[in-house]
Amino acid sequence: MTMDTLKDAIQKAGSPVELLRNKAARAATFPVAPEFTNWRSEQAAWRTTAALLDQSHHMTDLYISGPDALRLLTDFGVNSFAKTAPGKAKQYIATNGDGYLIGDAVLFHLEDELFDVVGQSTVINWLQYQAEKGGYKVDLERDENSMDRPSGPPKTYRYEIQGPVALEIIEKASGTSVSDVKFFNMADVTIAGHRVRGLRHGMAGQPGLEMFGPWEERDAVLEALLTAGEEYGMVRAGAKAYATANLESGWVPAVVPAIFGEAEAGYREWLPVNQVASLAGSMDSAEISDYYVTPYEIGYGRSVKFDHDFLGREALEKMADQPHREKVTLVWNADDVAAAMKTLLEPGTPAKYMELPKSRYGLYQHDKVLRDGKQVGVSLDVGYINNEHAFVSLATVDPDLTQGTEVTVVWGEQPNSKKPLVEEHRQIELRATVEPCPIAQGTRASYRAS
């Protein structure tokens, strides 16, 4: 049976918002144990000792090779490529022609004319389409995530170790110093007799490396890392803890991609509908463009460089010096969160269920943020951080909302959508306080230094 294209699905649903809000997307899972101990202890480990996170299954890889590989990436990325070279990486960011975000991914420059784009499929689909439509001289090899791969294992394993003693563990396992590897640069080490490449970065904003190599070597490398980590108190982190790491580092996993305008009509005819996710939250505009964000609004302004031509450059140049919303952490009022959860134990229709530790119920989570009854922002991802003893969300809000400002988050849908993760519930409002992003002071300091 042929899969509907996004264009076909929108026509059947009536509008992009209706399609995404009621899309029957399954809950996001991947074949890693939910918990190895418990998610609270696993969250704590990346602050106190070290945590090992298995990233082998939930991301898609697009390997781009050939003489036009760099030109393709440059034409559709806001980032500068002036200093790119094998052994370096960057958070690759793509926009549409109006400067609104398509999405982001991690771009690995592996060898001359060989790159690997790793992340959710949003940017990967966009680049694949542009490569095919634009006649670029490139070869593409796509390795789907383990939820969507037709059969067989991943091509590559990925293990990340993060925490105060992460680098010591990696050095013990490899016999090689990695402490001087710069942020978003790669190390090349040997572990258990195998070549391992490691990217210096941190999903939870802590020191560490994301290590990768051929799938067939995964068990030997994992055993060596676990053995090296024993004396340091390293903990394996499962899927539940891993899903909350971004709340500490301040990375927004996904927003509605800006692919629904006239200029993207051809892309919607090409894209299978299963490549877009579901829209959740209290945002209730019927116009899909109201859900778009710019790179400036979610903290990517420093990555936008006008040293090359790229899709969206003219629009972003006009935005650059204008006021724009800013990414913050909202710390939700503890009494209000407790009261919302208590409704599950009371007669009548409860508030929307808050699953712990990650509480979003659609990949594109868009909840209204109000001040004095007026919308002043959007809450984009939400959950509980044990290390801060706080229920938080990542949000983009008007620039005049300074640290400590109290706002209100509207939680739940009205009316309730038809998504499988949505039960009958009532919409409520919860107080929240504007705080910096990332929320942990040490993380903010390390990210600024990077």
XYZ file of C-alpha atoms in Angstrom:
450
model
C 0.000 0.000 0.000
C 1.344 3.402 -0.999
C 1.932 5.890 1.806
C 0.065 9.201 1.555
C 2.220 12.221 0.932
C 2.000 15.154 3.301
C 0.088 17.034 0.604
C -2.500 14.241 0.333
C -2.917 13.988 4.095
C -3.457 17.736 4.503
C -6.164 17.681 1.833
C -7.958 14.857 3.658
C -7.653 16.530 7.079
C -8.647 19.987 5.871
C -5.613 21.913 7.127
C -2.079 21.352 8.451
C -3.161 22.148 12.018
C -6.024 19.632 11.912
C -3.715 16.982 10.515
C -0.951 17.444 13.086
C -3.217 17.984 16.090
C -5.090 14.718 15.503
C -2.252 12.669 14.026
C -2.228 9.140 15.384
C 1.500 9.106 16.102
C 2.650 6.444 18.520
C 4.450 7.280 21.722
C 8.166 7.839 21.115
C 10.078 4.766 22.265
C 13.316 3.107 21.240
C 14.878 -0.230 22.128
C 16.867 0.847 25.142
C 15.789 -0.145 28.651
C 13.537 2.541 30.191
C 15.594 2.360 33.406
C 18.688 0.449 34.427
C 18.248 1.493 38.068
C 15.710 4.307 38.331
C 15.487 7.500 36.297
C 16.027 9.756 39.336
C 19.398 8.201 40.143
C 20.296 8.085 36.478
C 19.595 11.815 36.115
C 21.693 12.487 39.205
C 24.656 10.543 37.829
C 25.490 13.017 35.077
C 25.808 15.733 37.718
C 27.680 13.753 40.396
C 29.778 11.035 38.703
C 29.019 9.973 35.137
C 26.205 8.463 33.102
C 26.478 6.264 30.031
C 23.700 6.916 27.518
C 22.967 4.656 24.557
C 22.177 6.816 21.512
C 22.339 4.012 18.968
C 18.647 3.662 18.179
C 16.575 6.829 18.195
C 18.343 8.974 15.582
C 18.533 8.763 11.796
C 21.817 9.102 9.878
C 22.194 10.608 6.425
C 25.669 10.051 4.972
C 26.426 12.615 2.254
C 29.453 12.123 0.041
C 30.722 13.447 -3.245
C 32.072 16.657 -4.794
C 28.929 18.692 -4.025
C 28.449 17.500 -0.435
C 29.778 20.674 1.143
C 27.914 22.883 -1.346
C 24.622 21.160 -0.511
C 25.128 21.674 3.221
C 26.227 25.279 2.743
C 23.269 26.155 0.506
C 20.729 25.110 3.147
C 22.520 25.707 6.444
C 22.649 28.981 8.366
C 25.994 27.954 9.882
C 29.388 29.104 8.721
C 31.500 26.482 6.968
C 34.615 28.635 6.722
C 36.559 26.460 9.178
C 35.010 23.078 8.514
C 37.415 20.156 8.240
C 37.416 16.417 8.909
C 37.274 15.832 12.646
C 34.964 18.754 13.332
C 31.201 18.877 13.897
C 28.474 21.461 14.331
C 24.816 21.784 15.195
C 23.450 22.124 11.683
C 20.456 24.482 11.398
C 18.176 24.859 8.374
C 15.421 27.387 7.661
C 12.925 27.971 4.891
C 13.147 30.950 2.565
C 11.359 33.188 5.072
C 13.882 32.444 7.822
C 11.659 30.129 9.868
C 13.128 26.984 11.335
C 12.987 23.675 9.491
C 14.968 21.926 12.218
C 18.437 21.072 13.463
C 20.762 18.079 13.601
C 24.382 17.288 14.417
C 26.663 17.394 11.390
C 29.833 15.277 11.537
C 32.588 16.049 9.025
C 34.056 12.551 8.858
C 36.424 12.651 5.887
C 37.072 14.784 2.821
C 33.743 14.953 0.944
C 32.044 12.727 3.557
C 29.562 14.028 6.119
C 27.056 12.406 8.468
C 23.905 14.304 9.456
C 22.512 12.773 12.655
C 19.236 13.523 14.397
C 15.516 13.495 13.919
C 14.444 13.064 10.325
C 13.251 16.659 9.786
C 16.505 18.157 8.499
C 17.539 14.854 6.933
C 14.375 14.748 4.813
C 14.881 18.385 3.821
C 18.467 17.821 2.690
C 17.598 14.623 0.842
C 14.835 16.415 -1.061
C 17.056 19.376 -1.931
C 19.839 17.047 -3.094
C 17.495 15.145 -5.392
C 15.646 18.199 -6.705
C 18.751 20.336 -7.136
C 20.845 17.857 -9.056
C 23.770 17.969 -6.636
C 26.634 15.592 -7.348
C 26.327 13.651 -4.132
C 25.705 10.117 -2.974
C 23.240 9.658 -0.125
C 23.109 6.724 2.282
C 20.332 6.782 4.824
C 20.213 4.667 7.984
C 16.844 5.013 9.679
C 16.379 4.996 13.427
C 15.449 1.666 14.973
C 11.754 2.543 15.122
C 11.556 3.055 11.358
C 14.302 0.801 9.986
C 12.682 -1.998 7.949
C 15.021 -4.652 9.346
C 18.443 -5.259 10.790
C 20.567 -3.335 13.284
C 21.924 0.223 12.975
C 25.051 0.808 10.944
C 26.695 2.602 13.878
C 26.635 2.361 17.665
C 26.690 5.571 19.706
C 27.539 5.671 23.411
C 27.788 8.928 25.293
C 29.455 9.298 28.687
C 28.731 12.531 30.550
C 29.525 13.864 33.967
C 32.310 15.286 36.127
C 34.460 12.140 35.768
C 33.427 11.218 32.205
C 36.756 12.121 30.622
C 38.716 10.143 33.227
C 36.637 7.047 32.405
C 37.203 7.424 28.668
C 40.929 7.972 29.214
C 41.137 4.830 31.346
C 39.295 2.777 28.707
C 41.378 4.125 25.823
C 44.737 4.896 27.396
C 44.593 8.248 25.605
C 44.158 11.779 26.955
C 40.968 13.425 25.681
C 40.755 16.358 28.093
C 42.107 18.817 25.530
C 39.540 17.959 22.816
C 37.632 21.143 22.074
C 33.842 21.479 22.058
C 32.301 19.963 18.895
C 35.629 18.516 17.821
C 36.280 14.800 17.474
C 38.829 12.555 19.135
C 40.180 9.340 17.610
C 41.008 6.670 20.207
C 41.309 2.900 20.540
C 39.033 1.010 22.941
C 39.046 -2.790 23.243
C 41.277 -2.924 20.177
C 38.838 -1.007 18.004
C 39.001 2.463 16.503
C 36.459 4.717 18.248
C 35.639 8.277 17.250
C 34.286 10.626 19.899
C 32.538 13.988 19.652
C 33.082 16.414 22.532
C 29.689 17.773 23.572
C 27.039 17.148 26.209
C 23.339 16.382 25.931
C 22.857 17.375 29.567
C 25.453 20.128 29.436
C 28.124 18.103 31.228
C 31.641 17.131 30.063
C 31.852 14.034 27.914
C 32.188 12.379 24.531
C 29.677 10.822 22.169
C 31.571 7.751 20.910
C 30.705 5.861 17.757
C 31.918 3.080 15.496
C 30.713 0.055 13.492
C 27.742 -1.781 15.025
C 29.626 -5.093 15.030
C 32.103 -3.676 17.574
C 29.494 -2.340 19.991
C 29.620 -5.079 22.646
C 33.390 -5.030 23.082
C 33.476 -1.234 23.323
C 30.530 -1.109 25.735
C 32.073 -3.736 28.020
C 35.365 -1.831 28.118
C 33.599 1.424 28.974
C 31.506 -0.191 31.714
C 34.585 -1.843 33.213
C 36.498 1.443 33.192
C 33.559 3.232 34.812
C 33.139 0.865 37.753
C 35.578 2.543 40.118
C 34.157 5.986 39.268
C 30.559 5.073 40.056
C 29.327 5.424 36.480
C 25.656 4.623 35.972
C 23.920 3.462 32.801
C 21.043 5.792 31.949
C 17.894 4.426 30.348
C 15.438 5.936 27.927
C 13.426 7.808 30.579
C 16.386 9.727 31.964
C 17.888 10.275 28.533
C 14.689 11.933 27.305
C 15.059 14.664 29.944
C 18.732 15.532 29.350
C 17.775 18.344 26.997
C 15.847 20.092 29.762
C 19.151 20.616 31.586
C 21.209 21.589 28.530
C 18.447 23.842 27.185
C 18.092 22.217 23.747
C 14.594 22.254 22.243
C 14.129 18.863 20.519
C 11.511 19.851 17.953
C 9.117 22.553 16.838
C 6.611 22.576 14.002
C 8.807 22.639 10.880
C 8.187 25.590 8.567
C 7.248 23.479 5.547
C 3.631 24.463 4.939
C 3.957 27.575 2.759
C 3.535 27.909 -0.982
C 7.302 27.744 -1.510
C 7.392 24.273 0.082
C 4.529 22.794 -1.996
C 6.858 20.525 -3.948
C 8.403 19.243 -0.739
C 4.984 18.297 0.653
C 4.255 16.360 -2.542
C 7.524 14.435 -2.022
C 7.406 13.873 1.761
C 5.554 10.823 3.174
C 3.092 11.861 5.876
C 4.700 9.519 8.407
C 7.722 11.847 8.421
C 5.861 14.544 10.359
C 4.903 14.191 14.023
C 1.916 15.194 16.114
C 1.139 18.642 17.503
C 0.183 18.894 21.173
C -0.583 21.601 23.679
C -2.836 24.539 24.372
C -1.822 26.625 21.359
C -5.039 26.779 19.380
C -4.416 28.945 16.324
C -5.847 27.589 13.077
C -2.891 29.094 11.160
C 0.069 26.745 11.013
C 2.492 29.644 10.538
C 1.651 30.843 14.069
C 3.546 27.800 15.343
C 6.748 28.613 13.464
C 9.846 29.923 15.246
C 13.020 31.561 14.002
C 16.557 30.508 14.961
C 16.830 33.644 17.077
C 13.808 32.683 19.174
C 15.226 29.391 20.413
C 18.818 30.334 21.013
C 20.459 29.679 17.651
C 21.250 33.294 16.832
C 24.977 32.817 17.447
C 25.048 30.110 14.783
C 23.577 32.298 12.030
C 26.474 33.527 9.899
C 26.129 35.733 6.829
C 29.451 34.730 5.289
C 27.760 32.604 2.594
C 24.564 32.437 0.599
C 21.903 30.104 1.956
C 18.156 29.631 1.820
C 16.601 32.179 4.189
C 19.609 34.493 4.401
C 17.831 37.666 3.273
C 14.974 37.128 5.710
C 17.317 36.400 8.621
C 19.422 39.467 7.865
C 16.303 41.593 8.275
C 15.453 39.859 11.564
C 18.945 39.956 13.052
C 18.766 43.377 14.706
C 15.040 43.302 15.469
C 13.524 42.440 18.858
C 12.623 38.771 19.059
C 11.462 36.273 21.632
C 14.167 34.582 23.679
C 14.684 31.059 24.958
C 14.220 30.630 28.714
C 13.498 27.958 31.294
C 10.122 28.179 32.981
C 10.055 26.715 36.494
C 6.486 25.656 37.155
C 4.935 26.457 40.514
C 5.260 23.408 42.777
C 1.869 23.865 44.434
C 0.143 24.212 41.055
C 1.861 21.118 39.651
C 0.885 19.131 42.750
C -2.700 20.358 42.458
C -2.831 19.333 38.801
C -1.610 15.831 39.641
C -4.033 15.613 42.532
C -6.970 15.973 40.109
C -6.312 12.339 39.126
C -7.434 11.372 42.636
C -10.520 13.567 42.709
C -14.024 13.159 41.219
C -14.728 14.716 37.842
C -12.613 15.344 34.766
C -8.920 15.604 35.686
C -6.229 17.838 34.272
C -4.072 16.459 31.458
C -1.922 13.649 32.817
C 1.671 14.697 33.559
C 3.892 11.718 32.908
C 7.236 11.735 34.690
C 9.971 12.481 34.005
C 9.066 13.709 30.465
C 5.594 15.170 30.206
C 5.140 16.221 26.592
C 2.439 14.295 24.733
C 3.389 15.260 21.178
C 6.770 15.799 19.580
C 5.678 19.324 18.666
C 4.603 20.506 22.122
C 3.249 24.073 21.966
C 1.616 25.429 25.140
C 0.514 29.033 25.552
C 2.419 31.228 28.008
C 0.353 34.122 29.374
C 0.955 37.235 31.405
C -2.060 39.226 32.586
C -4.190 37.170 30.192
C -2.116 38.057 27.112
C -0.010 35.485 25.272
C 3.677 36.354 25.670
C 5.333 33.146 24.560
C 5.191 29.427 23.915
C 6.290 26.544 26.136
C 7.969 23.945 23.905
C 9.125 20.965 25.985
C 8.340 19.950 29.540
C 9.336 17.562 32.301
C 10.892 17.008 35.712
C 14.574 17.562 36.580
C 15.500 15.649 39.699
C 18.795 17.526 39.942
C 16.891 20.791 40.392
C 13.858 19.287 42.184
C 11.832 21.237 39.659
C 9.150 20.733 37.049
C 10.267 22.861 34.110
C 9.705 23.661 30.486
C 11.833 25.202 27.756
C 10.064 28.190 26.251
C 10.480 31.181 23.989
C 9.030 34.395 25.445
C 8.872 38.123 24.814
C 12.241 39.798 25.542
C 10.871 42.059 28.290
C 10.165 39.063 30.543
C 13.197 39.215 32.790
C 14.436 36.583 35.202
C 11.985 36.073 38.060
C 8.911 37.255 36.126
C 5.819 35.217 36.917
C 3.781 33.932 33.977
C 1.048 31.369 33.447
C 1.280 28.202 31.354
C -1.964 26.862 29.908
C -1.818 23.063 30.214
C -4.043 20.706 28.245
C -6.091 20.917 25.086
C -9.482 22.484 24.529
C -11.155 20.726 22.848
C -9.353 17.438 23.419
C -7.684 16.139 20.259
C -7.862 12.590 18.907
C -4.207 11.708 19.484
C -3.688 8.315 21.185
C -1.802 9.975 24.057
C -4.701 12.315 24.853
C -7.316 11.187 27.353
C -10.416 13.127 28.363
C -9.181 16.051 30.427
C -9.811 19.686 31.264
C -7.551 22.612 30.537
C -5.907 24.352 33.496
C -3.510 27.219 34.142
C -0.332 26.890 36.198
C 1.991 29.604 37.437
C 5.623 29.551 36.360
C 8.705 31.712 36.833
C 11.067 32.836 34.084
C 14.599 31.524 34.730
C 17.782 31.309 32.619
C 18.399 28.641 30.000
C 20.182 26.322 30.653
C 18.822 26.281 34.185
C 21.990 25.014 35.914
C 24.551 27.780 36.494
C 27.469 25.422 35.881
C 26.004 24.359 32.562
C 25.492 27.955 31.468
C 29.118 28.730 32.298
C 30.465 25.713 30.385
C 28.297 26.400 27.347
C 29.378 30.047 27.227
C 33.003 28.949 27.415
C 32.388 26.574 24.516
